[in-house]
Amino acid sequence: MARLTGQDLLRRGRRRVVGYVPFSNERESDRALLRRAMQLTVPIIGNCDELESVLRRTAVAEVYIAGNARKHEDEMQRAIQICERMGIPFAIPAYTFRLERAWPLSNRDGYLHCLPYEEKPWQMALKRLFDIVCSATALWALAPLLVAVMVLIKITSRGPIFFRQERAGLRGKRFTMLKFRSMVANADALRASLAAQNEQTGPVFKMRADPRITWVGRFIRRYSIDELPQLVNVLRGDMTIVGPRPPLPEEVAQYEPWQLRRLSVRPGLTCIWQVSGRSQVSFEQWMYMDMQYIDDWSLRRDVDLIFKTLPAVFTGRGAS
């Protein structure tokens, strides 16, 4: 079933198959047959009992649980639980028998597709349109401010104007996030020496009196001006206006499984954390806030969070 499903996906050109994960009771001869059938173009990337670690290191859009419920029931159920906990969409066989020519009307690939959140396609389409219009308008309207900040950064400290950093986005896919540089040029190299002074719990680093921050950087961080270049990320589709903040890949590697569910939606410029005290909120509270956003998401909630973000930004509340 896995081989035929993979071939079907490739034939339709809908998805790129990242790899196969065999069930524990499948014979080595079955795996060899799978390798030959796929002509080694798609690798076997682990065993079923390693599924959680496989999904931690591999960004995937969906997991097809192509098994036989009579032979693989326990492992299929465990795979479902892992996907649900990590917030990864999955598909399970809709029928005991595989149909070769007859197609069910409800689902043409013979799978029930499950999402980690309620699907709202029209609202999601409007959200993307909103992102494009708002980010393009904001970049145009704020152009004088952006130019002024660029000049200040350039004349007051050595190093590039922009700070580019790899972050984990939707489904853990990595992208380059843009910020105005608010620290000294070698800030990443100095972070290890400051680890003992971390004021935040969990796998994130926050420090109010961070010595790496320049005087211009302290001002633009207080009022979130350093985040404005991320409007370009929003325009590209890497980010959205409202959504959980994009984490560092090394932070994601330390997440507990339930915390990985925050990667099930596109990361954003602002979310509940930004309007609830930011650095004054513990890491675990922050993660619960993101889960609350994912579970209760709506366009109206996004608009409410945007209006709550504006006073938080202007007052600099909770910034560090």
PDB file of C-alpha atoms in Angstrom:
ATOM      1  CA  MET A   1       0.000   0.000   0.000  1.00  0.00           C
ATOM      2  CA  ALA A   2       2.828   2.415   0.828  1.00  0.00           C
ATOM      3  CA  ARG A   3       4.535   1.734  -2.511  1.00  0.00           C
ATOM      4  CA  LEU A   4       1.334   2.189  -4.519  1.00  0.00           C
ATOM      5  CA  THR A   5       0.395   5.327  -2.579  1.00  0.00           C
ATOM      6  CA  GLY A   6       3.841   6.806  -3.187  1.00  0.00           C
ATOM      7  CA  GLN A   7       3.667   6.015  -6.901  1.00  0.00           C
ATOM      8  CA  ASP A   8       0.191   7.541  -7.082  1.00  0.00           C
ATOM      9  CA  LEU A   9       1.338  10.756  -5.406  1.00  0.00           C
ATOM     10  CA  LEU A  10       4.348  11.024  -7.712  1.00  0.00           C
ATOM     11  CA  ARG A  11       2.247  10.296 -10.800  1.00  0.00           C
ATOM     12  CA  ARG A  12      -0.235  13.002  -9.897  1.00  0.00           C
ATOM     13  CA  GLY A  13       2.581  15.442  -9.134  1.00  0.00           C
ATOM     14  CA  ARG A  14       0.736  16.578  -5.996  1.00  0.00           C
ATOM     15  CA  ARG A  15       3.410  15.788  -3.439  1.00  0.00           C
ATOM     16  CA  ARG A  16       7.088  14.884  -3.228  1.00  0.00           C
ATOM     17  CA  VAL A  17       7.571  11.699  -1.206  1.00  0.00           C
ATOM     18  CA  VAL A  18      10.258  12.377   1.428  1.00  0.00           C
ATOM     19  CA  GLY A  19      10.756   8.779   2.585  1.00  0.00           C
ATOM     20  CA  TYR A  20       9.261   5.532   3.864  1.00  0.00           C
ATOM     21  CA  VAL A  21       9.056   4.250   7.443  1.00  0.00           C
ATOM     22  CA  PRO A  22       8.333   0.469   7.558  1.00  0.00           C
ATOM     23  CA  PHE A  23       6.290  -1.227  10.284  1.00  0.00           C
ATOM     24  CA  SER A  24       8.287  -3.407  12.673  1.00  0.00           C
ATOM     25  CA  ASN A  25       6.731  -6.698  11.531  1.00  0.00           C
ATOM     26  CA  GLU A  26       7.541  -6.156   7.862  1.00  0.00           C
ATOM     27  CA  ARG A  27      10.225  -8.525   6.605  1.00  0.00           C
ATOM     28  CA  GLU A  28      13.540  -7.353   5.226  1.00  0.00           C
ATOM     29  CA  SER A  29      12.501  -8.888   1.899  1.00  0.00           C
ATOM     30  CA  ASP A  30       9.476  -6.540   1.872  1.00  0.00           C
ATOM     31  CA  ARG A  31      11.785  -3.562   2.417  1.00  0.00           C
ATOM     32  CA  ALA A  32      14.151  -4.738  -0.326  1.00  0.00           C
ATOM     33  CA  LEU A  33      11.173  -5.048  -2.675  1.00  0.00           C
ATOM     34  CA  LEU A  34      10.114  -1.511  -1.773  1.00  0.00           C
ATOM     35  CA  ARG A  35      13.611  -0.183  -2.476  1.00  0.00           C
ATOM     36  CA  ARG A  36      13.737  -1.912  -5.883  1.00  0.00           C
ATOM     37  CA  ALA A  37      10.217  -0.828  -6.795  1.00  0.00           C
ATOM     38  CA  MET A  38      11.028   2.816  -6.058  1.00  0.00           C
ATOM     39  CA  GLN A  39      14.448   2.484  -7.776  1.00  0.00           C
ATOM     40  CA  LEU A  40      16.141   4.028  -4.705  1.00  0.00           C
ATOM     41  CA  THR A  41      14.734   7.478  -5.584  1.00  0.00           C
ATOM     42  CA  VAL A  42      12.930   7.619  -2.237  1.00  0.00           C
ATOM     43  CA  PRO A  43      14.862   6.371   0.824  1.00  0.00           C
ATOM     44  CA  ILE A  44      13.714   4.418   3.860  1.00  0.00           C
ATOM     45  CA  ILE A  45      14.339   6.999   6.601  1.00  0.00           C
ATOM     46  CA  GLY A  46      13.732   4.981   9.770  1.00  0.00           C
ATOM     47  CA  ASN A  47      11.559   2.409  11.493  1.00  0.00           C
ATOM     48  CA  CYS A  48       8.056   2.879  12.877  1.00  0.00           C
ATOM     49  CA  ASP A  49       9.315   2.965  16.485  1.00  0.00           C
ATOM     50  CA  GLU A  50      11.544   5.909  15.450  1.00  0.00           C
ATOM     51  CA  LEU A  51       8.686   7.921  13.923  1.00  0.00           C
ATOM     52  CA  GLU A  52       8.829  10.756  16.459  1.00  0.00           C
ATOM     53  CA  SER A  53      12.578  11.343  15.964  1.00  0.00           C
ATOM     54  CA  VAL A  54      12.136  11.040  12.177  1.00  0.00           C
ATOM     55  CA  LEU A  55       9.469  13.766  12.219  1.00  0.00           C
ATOM     56  CA  ARG A  56      11.620  15.953  14.470  1.00  0.00           C
ATOM     57  CA  ARG A  57      14.439  16.048  11.914  1.00  0.00           C
ATOM     58  CA  THR A  58      12.349  15.969   8.718  1.00  0.00           C
ATOM     59  CA  ALA A  59       9.939  18.704   7.622  1.00  0.00           C
ATOM     60  CA  VAL A  60       6.842  17.032   6.144  1.00  0.00           C
ATOM     61  CA  ALA A  61       3.438  18.357   5.033  1.00  0.00           C
ATOM     62  CA  GLU A  62       1.561  15.117   5.775  1.00  0.00           C
ATOM     63  CA  VAL A  63       2.103  11.543   6.972  1.00  0.00           C
ATOM     64  CA  TYR A  64       0.341   8.734   5.086  1.00  0.00           C
ATOM     65  CA  ILE A  65      -0.227   5.841   7.505  1.00  0.00           C
ATOM     66  CA  ALA A  66      -0.452   3.162   4.820  1.00  0.00           C
ATOM     67  CA  GLY A  67      -1.031   0.051   6.900  1.00  0.00           C
ATOM     68  CA  ASN A  68      -3.364  -2.888   7.358  1.00  0.00           C
ATOM     69  CA  ALA A  69      -5.452  -2.376  10.496  1.00  0.00           C
ATOM     70  CA  ARG A  70      -5.540  -6.118  11.183  1.00  0.00           C
ATOM     71  CA  LYS A  71      -1.740  -6.511  11.120  1.00  0.00           C
ATOM     72  CA  HIS A  72      -0.500  -3.055  12.139  1.00  0.00           C
ATOM     73  CA  GLU A  73      -3.253  -1.778  14.442  1.00  0.00           C
ATOM     74  CA  ASP A  74      -1.055  -0.907  17.441  1.00  0.00           C
ATOM     75  CA  GLU A  75       1.636   0.848  15.424  1.00  0.00           C
ATOM     76  CA  MET A  76      -0.927   2.685  13.287  1.00  0.00           C
ATOM     77  CA  GLN A  77      -2.643   3.933  16.457  1.00  0.00           C
ATOM     78  CA  ARG A  78       0.693   5.020  17.920  1.00  0.00           C
ATOM     79  CA  ALA A  79       1.554   6.851  14.674  1.00  0.00           C
ATOM     80  CA  ILE A  80      -1.793   8.671  14.832  1.00  0.00           C
ATOM     81  CA  GLN A  81      -1.108   9.737  18.429  1.00  0.00           C
ATOM     82  CA  ILE A  82       2.375  11.002  17.542  1.00  0.00           C
ATOM     83  CA  CYS A  83       1.044  13.045  14.610  1.00  0.00           C
ATOM     84  CA  GLU A  84      -1.778  14.483  16.716  1.00  0.00           C
ATOM     85  CA  ARG A  85       0.599  15.422  19.538  1.00  0.00           C
ATOM     86  CA  MET A  86       3.126  17.024  17.170  1.00  0.00           C
ATOM     87  CA  GLY A  87       0.442  18.798  15.131  1.00  0.00           C
ATOM     88  CA  ILE A  88       1.287  17.094  11.820  1.00  0.00           C
ATOM     89  CA  PRO A  89      -1.524  16.340   9.310  1.00  0.00           C
ATOM     90  CA  PHE A  90      -1.939  12.639   8.551  1.00  0.00           C
ATOM     91  CA  ALA A  91      -3.991  10.347   6.335  1.00  0.00           C
ATOM     92  CA  ILE A  92      -5.352   6.913   7.241  1.00  0.00           C
ATOM     93  CA  PRO A  93      -6.844   4.283   4.888  1.00  0.00           C
ATOM     94  CA  ALA A  94     -10.558   4.838   4.442  1.00  0.00           C
ATOM     95  CA  TYR A  95     -11.271   1.297   3.277  1.00  0.00           C
ATOM     96  CA  THR A  96     -10.120  -2.198   4.125  1.00  0.00           C
ATOM     97  CA  PHE A  97      -9.875  -3.052   0.424  1.00  0.00           C
ATOM     98  CA  ARG A  98      -7.795  -1.146  -2.117  1.00  0.00           C
ATOM     99  CA  LEU A  99      -9.731  -0.027  -5.194  1.00  0.00           C
ATOM    100  CA  GLU A 100      -7.858  -0.181  -8.512  1.00  0.00           C
ATOM    101  CA  ARG A 101     -10.387   1.297 -10.968  1.00  0.00           C
ATOM    102  CA  ALA A 102     -13.404   2.370  -8.920  1.00  0.00           C
ATOM    103  CA  TRP A 103     -12.950   5.703  -7.095  1.00  0.00           C
ATOM    104  CA  PRO A 104     -14.933   6.737  -4.020  1.00  0.00           C
ATOM    105  CA  LEU A 105     -16.718  10.039  -4.561  1.00  0.00           C
ATOM    106  CA  SER A 106     -15.729  11.533  -1.217  1.00  0.00           C
ATOM    107  CA  ASN A 107     -11.973  11.042  -1.425  1.00  0.00           C
ATOM    108  CA  ARG A 108     -10.153  10.104  -4.624  1.00  0.00           C
ATOM    109  CA  ASP A 109      -7.003   8.677  -3.018  1.00  0.00           C
ATOM    110  CA  GLY A 110      -8.762   6.263  -0.631  1.00  0.00           C
ATOM    111  CA  TYR A 111      -7.522   7.995   2.542  1.00  0.00           C
ATOM    112  CA  LEU A 112      -9.180   9.998   5.284  1.00  0.00           C
ATOM    113  CA  HIS A 113      -7.117  13.159   5.696  1.00  0.00           C
ATOM    114  CA  CYS A 114      -6.894  14.566   9.236  1.00  0.00           C
ATOM    115  CA  LEU A 115      -5.642  17.991  10.304  1.00  0.00           C
ATOM    116  CA  PRO A 116      -4.378  19.085  13.747  1.00  0.00           C
ATOM    117  CA  TYR A 117      -6.822  22.004  13.680  1.00  0.00           C
ATOM    118  CA  GLU A 118     -10.228  22.863  12.244  1.00  0.00           C
ATOM    119  CA  GLU A 119      -9.984  23.500   8.503  1.00  0.00           C
ATOM    120  CA  LYS A 120     -11.316  26.908   7.443  1.00  0.00           C
ATOM    121  CA  PRO A 121     -10.296  27.221   3.758  1.00  0.00           C
ATOM    122  CA  TRP A 122     -12.123  30.479   2.981  1.00  0.00           C
ATOM    123  CA  GLN A 123     -10.830  32.190   6.095  1.00  0.00           C
ATOM    124  CA  MET A 124      -7.295  30.950   5.364  1.00  0.00           C
ATOM    125  CA  ALA A 125      -7.497  32.349   1.802  1.00  0.00           C
ATOM    126  CA  LEU A 126      -8.671  35.712   3.161  1.00  0.00           C
ATOM    127  CA  LYS A 127      -5.876  35.608   5.761  1.00  0.00           C
ATOM    128  CA  ARG A 128      -3.266  35.218   2.998  1.00  0.00           C
ATOM    129  CA  LEU A 129      -4.828  38.053   0.964  1.00  0.00           C
ATOM    130  CA  PHE A 130      -4.843  40.202   4.106  1.00  0.00           C
ATOM    131  CA  ASP A 131      -1.143  39.406   4.663  1.00  0.00           C
ATOM    132  CA  ILE A 132      -0.187  40.440   1.130  1.00  0.00           C
ATOM    133  CA  VAL A 133      -2.156  43.704   1.172  1.00  0.00           C
ATOM    134  CA  CYS A 134      -1.073  44.712   4.697  1.00  0.00           C
ATOM    135  CA  SER A 135       2.627  43.876   4.302  1.00  0.00           C
ATOM    136  CA  ALA A 136       2.910  45.620   0.910  1.00  0.00           C
ATOM    137  CA  THR A 137       1.050  48.712   2.185  1.00  0.00           C
ATOM    138  CA  ALA A 138       3.087  48.852   5.393  1.00  0.00           C
ATOM    139  CA  LEU A 139       6.413  48.583   3.551  1.00  0.00           C
ATOM    140  CA  TRP A 140       5.393  51.477   1.293  1.00  0.00           C
ATOM    141  CA  ALA A 141       4.002  53.657   4.109  1.00  0.00           C
ATOM    142  CA  LEU A 142       6.931  53.008   6.475  1.00  0.00           C
ATOM    143  CA  ALA A 143       9.650  53.472   3.829  1.00  0.00           C
ATOM    144  CA  PRO A 144      10.974  56.764   5.335  1.00  0.00           C
ATOM    145  CA  LEU A 145      11.256  55.174   8.803  1.00  0.00           C
ATOM    146  CA  LEU A 146      12.965  52.087   7.383  1.00  0.00           C
ATOM    147  CA  VAL A 147      15.516  54.216   5.511  1.00  0.00           C
ATOM    148  CA  ALA A 148      16.213  56.304   8.637  1.00  0.00           C
ATOM    149  CA  VAL A 149      16.817  53.191  10.751  1.00  0.00           C
ATOM    150  CA  MET A 150      19.113  51.754   8.064  1.00  0.00           C
ATOM    151  CA  VAL A 151      21.218  54.917   8.083  1.00  0.00           C
ATOM    152  CA  LEU A 152      21.434  54.992  11.909  1.00  0.00           C
ATOM    153  CA  ILE A 153      22.540  51.366  12.102  1.00  0.00           C
ATOM    154  CA  LYS A 154      25.164  51.893   9.411  1.00  0.00           C
ATOM    155  CA  ILE A 155      26.772  54.998  10.942  1.00  0.00           C
ATOM    156  CA  THR A 156      26.710  53.904  14.602  1.00  0.00           C
ATOM    157  CA  SER A 157      28.157  50.376  14.510  1.00  0.00           C
ATOM    158  CA  ARG A 158      30.154  48.025  12.331  1.00  0.00           C
ATOM    159  CA  GLY A 159      28.422  45.200  10.530  1.00  0.00           C
ATOM    160  CA  PRO A 160      25.523  44.634   8.127  1.00  0.00           C
ATOM    161  CA  ILE A 161      22.267  46.590   8.344  1.00  0.00           C
ATOM    162  CA  PHE A 162      20.120  43.476   8.342  1.00  0.00           C
ATOM    163  CA  PHE A 163      20.385  40.446  10.577  1.00  0.00           C
ATOM    164  CA  ARG A 164      19.552  37.235   8.722  1.00  0.00           C
ATOM    165  CA  GLN A 165      18.797  34.163  10.785  1.00  0.00           C
ATOM    166  CA  GLU A 166      17.537  30.684   9.966  1.00  0.00           C
ATOM    167  CA  ARG A 167      14.217  29.948  11.658  1.00  0.00           C
ATOM    168  CA  ALA A 168      11.781  27.038  11.701  1.00  0.00           C
ATOM    169  CA  GLY A 169       8.566  27.822   9.850  1.00  0.00           C
ATOM    170  CA  LEU A 170       5.434  25.912   8.859  1.00  0.00           C
ATOM    171  CA  ARG A 171       5.871  22.145   9.468  1.00  0.00           C
ATOM    172  CA  GLY A 172       9.445  22.880  10.589  1.00  0.00           C
ATOM    173  CA  LYS A 173      10.564  23.994   7.111  1.00  0.00           C
ATOM    174  CA  ARG A 174      13.467  26.387   7.513  1.00  0.00           C
ATOM    175  CA  PHE A 175      13.578  29.907   6.088  1.00  0.00           C
ATOM    176  CA  THR A 176      15.736  33.019   6.470  1.00  0.00           C
ATOM    177  CA  MET A 177      14.109  35.601   8.730  1.00  0.00           C
ATOM    178  CA  LEU A 178      15.030  39.275   8.369  1.00  0.00           C
ATOM    179  CA  LYS A 179      15.502  41.794  11.178  1.00  0.00           C
ATOM    180  CA  PHE A 180      17.292  45.107  11.570  1.00  0.00           C
ATOM    181  CA  ARG A 181      20.589  44.364  13.296  1.00  0.00           C
ATOM    182  CA  SER A 182      20.219  45.485  16.912  1.00  0.00           C
ATOM    183  CA  MET A 183      23.341  43.816  18.310  1.00  0.00           C
ATOM    184  CA  VAL A 184      27.065  43.812  17.682  1.00  0.00           C
ATOM    185  CA  ALA A 185      28.166  41.938  14.568  1.00  0.00           C
ATOM    186  CA  ASN A 186      29.472  38.875  16.474  1.00  0.00           C
ATOM    187  CA  ALA A 187      26.425  38.528  18.747  1.00  0.00           C
ATOM    188  CA  ASP A 188      25.839  34.830  17.968  1.00  0.00           C
ATOM    189  CA  ALA A 189      29.420  33.966  18.909  1.00  0.00           C
ATOM    190  CA  LEU A 190      29.044  35.777  22.255  1.00  0.00           C
ATOM    191  CA  ARG A 191      25.757  34.090  23.185  1.00  0.00           C
ATOM    192  CA  ALA A 192      27.417  30.976  24.639  1.00  0.00           C
ATOM    193  CA  SER A 193      29.341  33.086  27.165  1.00  0.00           C
ATOM    194  CA  LEU A 194      26.056  34.641  28.379  1.00  0.00           C
ATOM    195  CA  ALA A 195      24.082  31.403  28.668  1.00  0.00           C
ATOM    196  CA  ALA A 196      24.341  31.370  32.483  1.00  0.00           C
ATOM    197  CA  GLN A 197      22.588  34.767  32.613  1.00  0.00           C
ATOM    198  CA  ASN A 198      19.523  33.623  30.670  1.00  0.00           C
ATOM    199  CA  GLU A 199      16.387  35.054  32.331  1.00  0.00           C
ATOM    200  CA  GLN A 200      13.863  32.891  30.470  1.00  0.00           C
ATOM    201  CA  THR A 201      12.834  29.307  31.182  1.00  0.00           C
ATOM    202  CA  GLY A 202      12.861  26.634  28.491  1.00  0.00           C
ATOM    203  CA  PRO A 203      14.992  26.455  25.338  1.00  0.00           C
ATOM    204  CA  VAL A 204      15.018  30.205  24.584  1.00  0.00           C
ATOM    205  CA  PHE A 205      17.468  32.965  25.501  1.00  0.00           C
ATOM    206  CA  LYS A 206      16.188  36.271  26.913  1.00  0.00           C
ATOM    207  CA  MET A 207      18.205  38.836  28.856  1.00  0.00           C
ATOM    208  CA  ARG A 208      17.010  42.340  29.714  1.00  0.00           C
ATOM    209  CA  ALA A 209      20.441  43.997  30.028  1.00  0.00           C
ATOM    210  CA  ASP A 210      22.040  42.090  27.148  1.00  0.00           C
ATOM    211  CA  PRO A 211      25.511  43.655  26.621  1.00  0.00           C
ATOM    212  CA  ARG A 212      25.467  42.709  22.925  1.00  0.00           C
ATOM    213  CA  ILE A 213      22.714  45.229  22.119  1.00  0.00           C
ATOM    214  CA  THR A 214      23.791  48.565  20.594  1.00  0.00           C
ATOM    215  CA  TRP A 215      22.224  51.846  21.754  1.00  0.00           C
ATOM    216  CA  VAL A 216      20.265  52.109  18.498  1.00  0.00           C
ATOM    217  CA  GLY A 217      19.325  48.460  18.871  1.00  0.00           C
ATOM    218  CA  ARG A 218      17.941  49.024  22.364  1.00  0.00           C
ATOM    219  CA  PHE A 219      15.559  51.661  21.033  1.00  0.00           C
ATOM    220  CA  ILE A 220      14.348  49.734  17.980  1.00  0.00           C
ATOM    221  CA  ARG A 221      13.900  46.550  20.026  1.00  0.00           C
ATOM    222  CA  ARG A 222      11.850  48.350  22.677  1.00  0.00           C
ATOM    223  CA  TYR A 223       9.311  49.473  20.069  1.00  0.00           C
ATOM    224  CA  SER A 224       9.660  46.361  17.835  1.00  0.00           C
ATOM    225  CA  ILE A 225      11.036  48.448  14.947  1.00  0.00           C
ATOM    226  CA  ASP A 226      13.737  45.806  14.455  1.00  0.00           C
ATOM    227  CA  GLU A 227      10.973  43.354  13.412  1.00  0.00           C
ATOM    228  CA  LEU A 228       9.677  45.489  10.512  1.00  0.00           C
ATOM    229  CA  PRO A 229      11.856  43.831   7.800  1.00  0.00           C
ATOM    230  CA  GLN A 230       9.849  40.656   8.501  1.00  0.00           C
ATOM    231  CA  LEU A 231       7.093  42.274   6.442  1.00  0.00           C
ATOM    232  CA  VAL A 232       9.194  41.044   3.510  1.00  0.00           C
ATOM    233  CA  ASN A 233       8.949  37.496   4.946  1.00  0.00           C
ATOM    234  CA  VAL A 234       5.168  37.955   5.163  1.00  0.00           C
ATOM    235  CA  LEU A 235       5.014  39.112   1.543  1.00  0.00           C
ATOM    236  CA  ARG A 236       7.041  36.062   0.467  1.00  0.00           C
ATOM    237  CA  GLY A 237       4.732  33.700   2.378  1.00  0.00           C
ATOM    238  CA  ASP A 238       7.334  32.508   4.908  1.00  0.00           C
ATOM    239  CA  MET A 239       5.377  34.247   7.677  1.00  0.00           C
ATOM    240  CA  THR A 240       1.986  35.772   8.389  1.00  0.00           C
ATOM    241  CA  ILE A 241       0.890  38.907  10.256  1.00  0.00           C
ATOM    242  CA  VAL A 242      -0.622  36.983  13.187  1.00  0.00           C
ATOM    243  CA  GLY A 243       0.808  33.644  14.289  1.00  0.00           C
ATOM    244  CA  PRO A 244       3.267  32.060  16.754  1.00  0.00           C
ATOM    245  CA  ARG A 245       6.748  33.570  16.618  1.00  0.00           C
ATOM    246  CA  PRO A 246       9.216  31.550  14.493  1.00  0.00           C
ATOM    247  CA  PRO A 247      11.671  29.637  16.721  1.00  0.00           C
ATOM    248  CA  LEU A 248      15.323  28.787  16.143  1.00  0.00           C
ATOM    249  CA  PRO A 249      15.947  25.215  14.892  1.00  0.00           C
ATOM    250  CA  GLU A 250      18.105  24.479  17.957  1.00  0.00           C
ATOM    251  CA  GLU A 251      15.213  25.537  20.195  1.00  0.00           C
ATOM    252  CA  VAL A 252      12.817  23.254  18.290  1.00  0.00           C
ATOM    253  CA  ALA A 253      15.227  20.352  18.845  1.00  0.00           C
ATOM    254  CA  GLN A 254      14.656  20.775  22.608  1.00  0.00           C
ATOM    255  CA  TYR A 255      10.862  21.028  22.416  1.00  0.00           C
ATOM    256  CA  GLU A 256       8.665  18.462  24.094  1.00  0.00           C
ATOM    257  CA  PRO A 257       6.436  16.651  21.540  1.00  0.00           C
ATOM    258  CA  TRP A 258       3.285  18.662  22.420  1.00  0.00           C
ATOM    259  CA  GLN A 259       5.171  21.929  21.910  1.00  0.00           C
ATOM    260  CA  LEU A 260       5.990  20.976  18.316  1.00  0.00           C
ATOM    261  CA  ARG A 261       2.324  21.536  17.457  1.00  0.00           C
ATOM    262  CA  ARG A 262       3.008  25.283  17.289  1.00  0.00           C
ATOM    263  CA  LEU A 263       4.766  24.526  13.972  1.00  0.00           C
ATOM    264  CA  SER A 264       1.467  23.310  12.497  1.00  0.00           C
ATOM    265  CA  VAL A 265       0.619  26.887  11.431  1.00  0.00           C
ATOM    266  CA  ARG A 266       2.618  29.570   9.646  1.00  0.00           C
ATOM    267  CA  PRO A 267       4.711  31.707  12.055  1.00  0.00           C
ATOM    268  CA  GLY A 268       3.776  35.356  12.495  1.00  0.00           C
ATOM    269  CA  LEU A 269       4.816  38.839  13.543  1.00  0.00           C
ATOM    270  CA  THR A 270       2.508  38.933  16.553  1.00  0.00           C
ATOM    271  CA  CYS A 271       0.402  36.560  18.622  1.00  0.00           C
ATOM    272  CA  ILE A 272      -1.062  36.236  22.130  1.00  0.00           C
ATOM    273  CA  TRP A 273       2.446  36.244  23.659  1.00  0.00           C
ATOM    274  CA  GLN A 274       3.241  39.696  22.244  1.00  0.00           C
ATOM    275  CA  VAL A 275       0.187  41.267  23.894  1.00  0.00           C
ATOM    276  CA  SER A 276       0.580  39.414  27.207  1.00  0.00           C
ATOM    277  CA  GLY A 277       3.895  40.705  28.476  1.00  0.00           C
ATOM    278  CA  ARG A 278       6.383  39.064  26.065  1.00  0.00           C
ATOM    279  CA  SER A 279       9.594  38.501  28.053  1.00  0.00           C
ATOM    280  CA  GLN A 280       7.675  38.602  31.353  1.00  0.00           C
ATOM    281  CA  VAL A 281       5.820  35.401  30.378  1.00  0.00           C
ATOM    282  CA  SER A 282       7.397  32.016  31.168  1.00  0.00           C
ATOM    283  CA  PHE A 283       8.269  29.686  28.299  1.00  0.00           C
ATOM    284  CA  GLU A 284       5.589  27.132  29.212  1.00  0.00           C
ATOM    285  CA  GLN A 285       2.907  29.817  29.416  1.00  0.00           C
ATOM    286  CA  TRP A 286       4.094  31.093  26.043  1.00  0.00           C
ATOM    287  CA  MET A 287       3.677  27.626  24.504  1.00  0.00           C
ATOM    288  CA  TYR A 288       0.168  27.245  25.984  1.00  0.00           C
ATOM    289  CA  MET A 289      -0.783  30.642  24.540  1.00  0.00           C
ATOM    290  CA  ASP A 290       0.295  29.474  21.084  1.00  0.00           C
ATOM    291  CA  MET A 291      -1.753  26.264  21.452  1.00  0.00           C
ATOM    292  CA  GLN A 292      -4.752  28.365  22.465  1.00  0.00           C
ATOM    293  CA  TYR A 293      -4.301  30.510  19.334  1.00  0.00           C
ATOM    294  CA  ILE A 294      -4.119  27.436  17.067  1.00  0.00           C
ATOM    295  CA  ASP A 295      -7.182  25.774  18.614  1.00  0.00           C
ATOM    296  CA  ASP A 296      -9.360  28.910  18.606  1.00  0.00           C
ATOM    297  CA  TRP A 297      -8.131  30.595  15.409  1.00  0.00           C
ATOM    298  CA  SER A 298     -10.441  32.828  13.390  1.00  0.00           C
ATOM    299  CA  LEU A 299     -10.047  35.979  11.293  1.00  0.00           C
ATOM    300  CA  ARG A 300     -11.878  37.971  13.949  1.00  0.00           C
ATOM    301  CA  ARG A 301      -9.367  36.802  16.554  1.00  0.00           C
ATOM    302  CA  ASP A 302      -6.506  37.900  14.285  1.00  0.00           C
ATOM    303  CA  VAL A 303      -7.982  41.398  13.973  1.00  0.00           C
ATOM    304  CA  ASP A 304      -8.419  41.598  17.763  1.00  0.00           C
ATOM    305  CA  LEU A 305      -4.772  40.619  18.304  1.00  0.00           C
ATOM    306  CA  ILE A 306      -3.569  43.236  15.803  1.00  0.00           C
ATOM    307  CA  PHE A 307      -5.460  45.987  17.652  1.00  0.00           C
ATOM    308  CA  LYS A 308      -4.058  44.739  20.973  1.00  0.00           C
ATOM    309  CA  THR A 309      -0.529  44.653  19.536  1.00  0.00           C
ATOM    310  CA  LEU A 310      -0.453  48.357  18.627  1.00  0.00           C
ATOM    311  CA  PRO A 311      -0.558  49.730  22.217  1.00  0.00           C
ATOM    312  CA  ALA A 312       1.861  47.004  23.376  1.00  0.00           C
ATOM    313  CA  VAL A 313       4.334  48.122  20.694  1.00  0.00           C
ATOM    314  CA  PHE A 314       3.945  51.864  21.325  1.00  0.00           C
ATOM    315  CA  THR A 315       4.476  51.460  25.077  1.00  0.00           C
ATOM    316  CA  GLY A 316       7.249  48.858  24.688  1.00  0.00           C
ATOM    317  CA  ARG A 317       5.562  46.694  27.337  1.00  0.00           C
ATOM    318  CA  GLY A 318       7.452  43.499  28.100  1.00  0.00           C
ATOM    319  CA  ALA A 319      10.176  44.095  25.491  1.00  0.00           C
ATOM    320  CA  SER A 320      13.785  43.096  26.137  1.00  0.00           C
TER     321      SER A 320
END
